[in-house]
Structure formats: C-alpha cells, structure tokens
C-alpha cells in the first residue's frame, strides 16, 4: 500500500472502502464519507447547521464545541445528568431552536454512555430542520453503547 499512499487515491481504493462501510453498516453509499478523525466532519456539521441564532447544543463536559464557537455560532452547554449521561430533555429545553444537538457517545471525556432511548427522544423532540449528531468515535470501547447507524439507514435526521 505504501506506493499507493498518495492523498488523492488514484486507483480508487477509497471508494472500495466507502462501499465496504456502507454495506457493513447497511446504509446508502451516499451516506458514507471517510475522515481521519472527527474534527473535519464536526466542523462541516457546524458550518452547515449552526449560526449565531441556531446553536450547537451539547453536554458539559463534552467534546465538540470548538468548531461552532470558532465560526461564531452559538454554543449551548448543558450539564450532564447525575449518572453522567446527556440530559437530552434539558438540551431541548435549553435551546428548542438549535441547529444541532450533539451527543458524543460514549462521551469524551467522561466515557459514559447515553441510552438509545435518549437519542430517539432528541430525534422526536427537535425542530424538523435540526439535526442530531452522534459521535461514536469511541463506541467500540464500550460494552453498552448502541450504535445508531440503523437510524441513519431509516433516513432519520441523524
């Protein structure tokens, strides 16, 4: 692979990778984009869905508020519940007009898990044009976190 390590993937192996992920996760190929970490997709999400009036609403403490703050978007930080999971009801109450409800699951830096029921609550109670961003960067280190790719396959705003 070293000779093919160029950044533009002239032989298309990046497309093979995306197709494999889409097939493995049972989602449309157009729903998959590979990144070397979460910084770029989080930045892109904040640019697409937040503004000074449409917030990036997230847990406190939690990872992921740097990019929206950098571009001048409103960032709303909601304290975690006593069990250290995302307080999704408080997130919606804190800003019912948010552009993004961001859930790092398992959370960084606490390592705690937010239930699937709570993620579904966000999907059911957010504004129609808002999105829920679930960052599952550390999901494979958890015995209890449930991945949400099936919700993506159902065309939820996730």
PDB file of C-alpha atoms in Angstrom, residues 44-109:
ATOM      1  CA  UNK A  44     -18.524  20.700   8.458  1.00  0.00           C
ATOM      2  CA  UNK A  45     -21.661  19.959  10.507  1.00  0.00           C
ATOM      3  CA  UNK A  46     -21.321  23.177  12.454  1.00  0.00           C
ATOM      4  CA  UNK A  47     -20.905  25.181   9.236  1.00  0.00           C
ATOM      5  CA  UNK A  48     -23.931  23.506   7.652  1.00  0.00           C
ATOM      6  CA  UNK A  49     -26.415  23.577  10.527  1.00  0.00           C
ATOM      7  CA  UNK A  50     -25.462  26.277  13.060  1.00  0.00           C
ATOM      8  CA  UNK A  51     -25.258  30.056  13.147  1.00  0.00           C
ATOM      9  CA  UNK A  52     -25.340  32.891  15.662  1.00  0.00           C
ATOM     10  CA  UNK A  53     -29.071  32.131  16.069  1.00  0.00           C
ATOM     11  CA  UNK A  54     -29.132  28.324  15.596  1.00  0.00           C
ATOM     12  CA  UNK A  55     -26.993  26.740  18.288  1.00  0.00           C
ATOM     13  CA  UNK A  56     -24.747  23.737  18.629  1.00  0.00           C
ATOM     14  CA  UNK A  57     -26.215  22.252  21.820  1.00  0.00           C
ATOM     15  CA  UNK A  58     -24.018  19.774  23.657  1.00  0.00           C
ATOM     16  CA  UNK A  59     -23.116  18.251  27.005  1.00  0.00           C
ATOM     17  CA  UNK A  60     -20.889  19.864  29.578  1.00  0.00           C
ATOM     18  CA  UNK A  61     -18.323  18.461  29.989  1.00  0.00           C
ATOM     19  CA  UNK A  62     -18.085  17.186  26.468  1.00  0.00           C
ATOM     20  CA  UNK A  63     -16.051  17.212  23.299  1.00  0.00           C
ATOM     21  CA  UNK A  64     -17.037  19.028  20.137  1.00  0.00           C
ATOM     22  CA  UNK A  65     -17.754  22.705  20.803  1.00  0.00           C
ATOM     23  CA  UNK A  66     -14.607  24.192  19.286  1.00  0.00           C
ATOM     24  CA  UNK A  67     -15.581  24.427  15.618  1.00  0.00           C
ATOM     25  CA  UNK A  68     -19.004  26.053  16.122  1.00  0.00           C
ATOM     26  CA  UNK A  69     -17.532  28.599  18.528  1.00  0.00           C
ATOM     27  CA  UNK A  70     -14.694  29.323  16.083  1.00  0.00           C
ATOM     28  CA  UNK A  71     -17.098  30.180  13.246  1.00  0.00           C
ATOM     29  CA  UNK A  72     -19.226  32.370  15.517  1.00  0.00           C
ATOM     30  CA  UNK A  73     -22.124  30.024  16.102  1.00  0.00           C
ATOM     31  CA  UNK A  74     -23.977  29.981  19.369  1.00  0.00           C
ATOM     32  CA  UNK A  75     -22.845  27.094  21.598  1.00  0.00           C
ATOM     33  CA  UNK A  76     -25.137  25.929  24.400  1.00  0.00           C
ATOM     34  CA  UNK A  77     -23.539  23.644  27.007  1.00  0.00           C
ATOM     35  CA  UNK A  78     -25.910  21.587  29.159  1.00  0.00           C
ATOM     36  CA  UNK A  79     -24.683  19.837  32.326  1.00  0.00           C
ATOM     37  CA  UNK A  80     -24.653  16.057  32.262  1.00  0.00           C
ATOM     38  CA  UNK A  81     -27.164  14.170  34.405  1.00  0.00           C
ATOM     39  CA  UNK A  82     -26.010  12.817  37.790  1.00  0.00           C
ATOM     40  CA  UNK A  83     -25.311   9.467  36.056  1.00  0.00           C
ATOM     41  CA  UNK A  84     -23.102  11.448  33.613  1.00  0.00           C
ATOM     42  CA  UNK A  85     -25.283  10.737  30.558  1.00  0.00           C
ATOM     43  CA  UNK A  86     -26.526  13.509  28.259  1.00  0.00           C
ATOM     44  CA  UNK A  87     -29.567  15.274  29.694  1.00  0.00           C
ATOM     45  CA  UNK A  88     -31.491  15.281  26.421  1.00  0.00           C
ATOM     46  CA  UNK A  89     -34.638  16.842  27.857  1.00  0.00           C
ATOM     47  CA  UNK A  90     -32.559  19.723  29.251  1.00  0.00           C
ATOM     48  CA  UNK A  91     -30.765  20.039  25.906  1.00  0.00           C
ATOM     49  CA  UNK A  92     -34.055  20.575  24.059  1.00  0.00           C
ATOM     50  CA  UNK A  93     -35.290  22.967  26.769  1.00  0.00           C
ATOM     51  CA  UNK A  94     -32.016  24.909  26.721  1.00  0.00           C
ATOM     52  CA  UNK A  95     -32.474  25.687  23.032  1.00  0.00           C
ATOM     53  CA  UNK A  96     -35.611  24.390  21.304  1.00  0.00           C
ATOM     54  CA  UNK A  97     -34.394  26.090  18.102  1.00  0.00           C
ATOM     55  CA  UNK A  98     -30.915  24.532  17.985  1.00  0.00           C
ATOM     56  CA  UNK A  99     -29.427  23.640  14.630  1.00  0.00           C
ATOM     57  CA  UNK A 100     -27.503  20.678  16.078  1.00  0.00           C
ATOM     58  CA  UNK A 101     -27.935  18.523  19.158  1.00  0.00           C
ATOM     59  CA  UNK A 102     -24.551  16.882  19.594  1.00  0.00           C
ATOM     60  CA  UNK A 103     -24.135  13.634  21.514  1.00  0.00           C
ATOM     61  CA  UNK A 104     -20.666  12.160  21.944  1.00  0.00           C
ATOM     62  CA  UNK A 105     -21.430   8.532  22.786  1.00  0.00           C
ATOM     63  CA  UNK A 106     -19.547   7.320  24.754  1.00  0.00           C
ATOM     64  CA  UNK A 107     -18.900  10.825  25.965  1.00  0.00           C
ATOM     65  CA  UNK A 108     -15.451  12.337  25.856  1.00  0.00           C
ATOM     66  CA  UNK A 109     -14.022  12.953  28.489  1.00  0.00           C
TER      67      UNK A 109
END
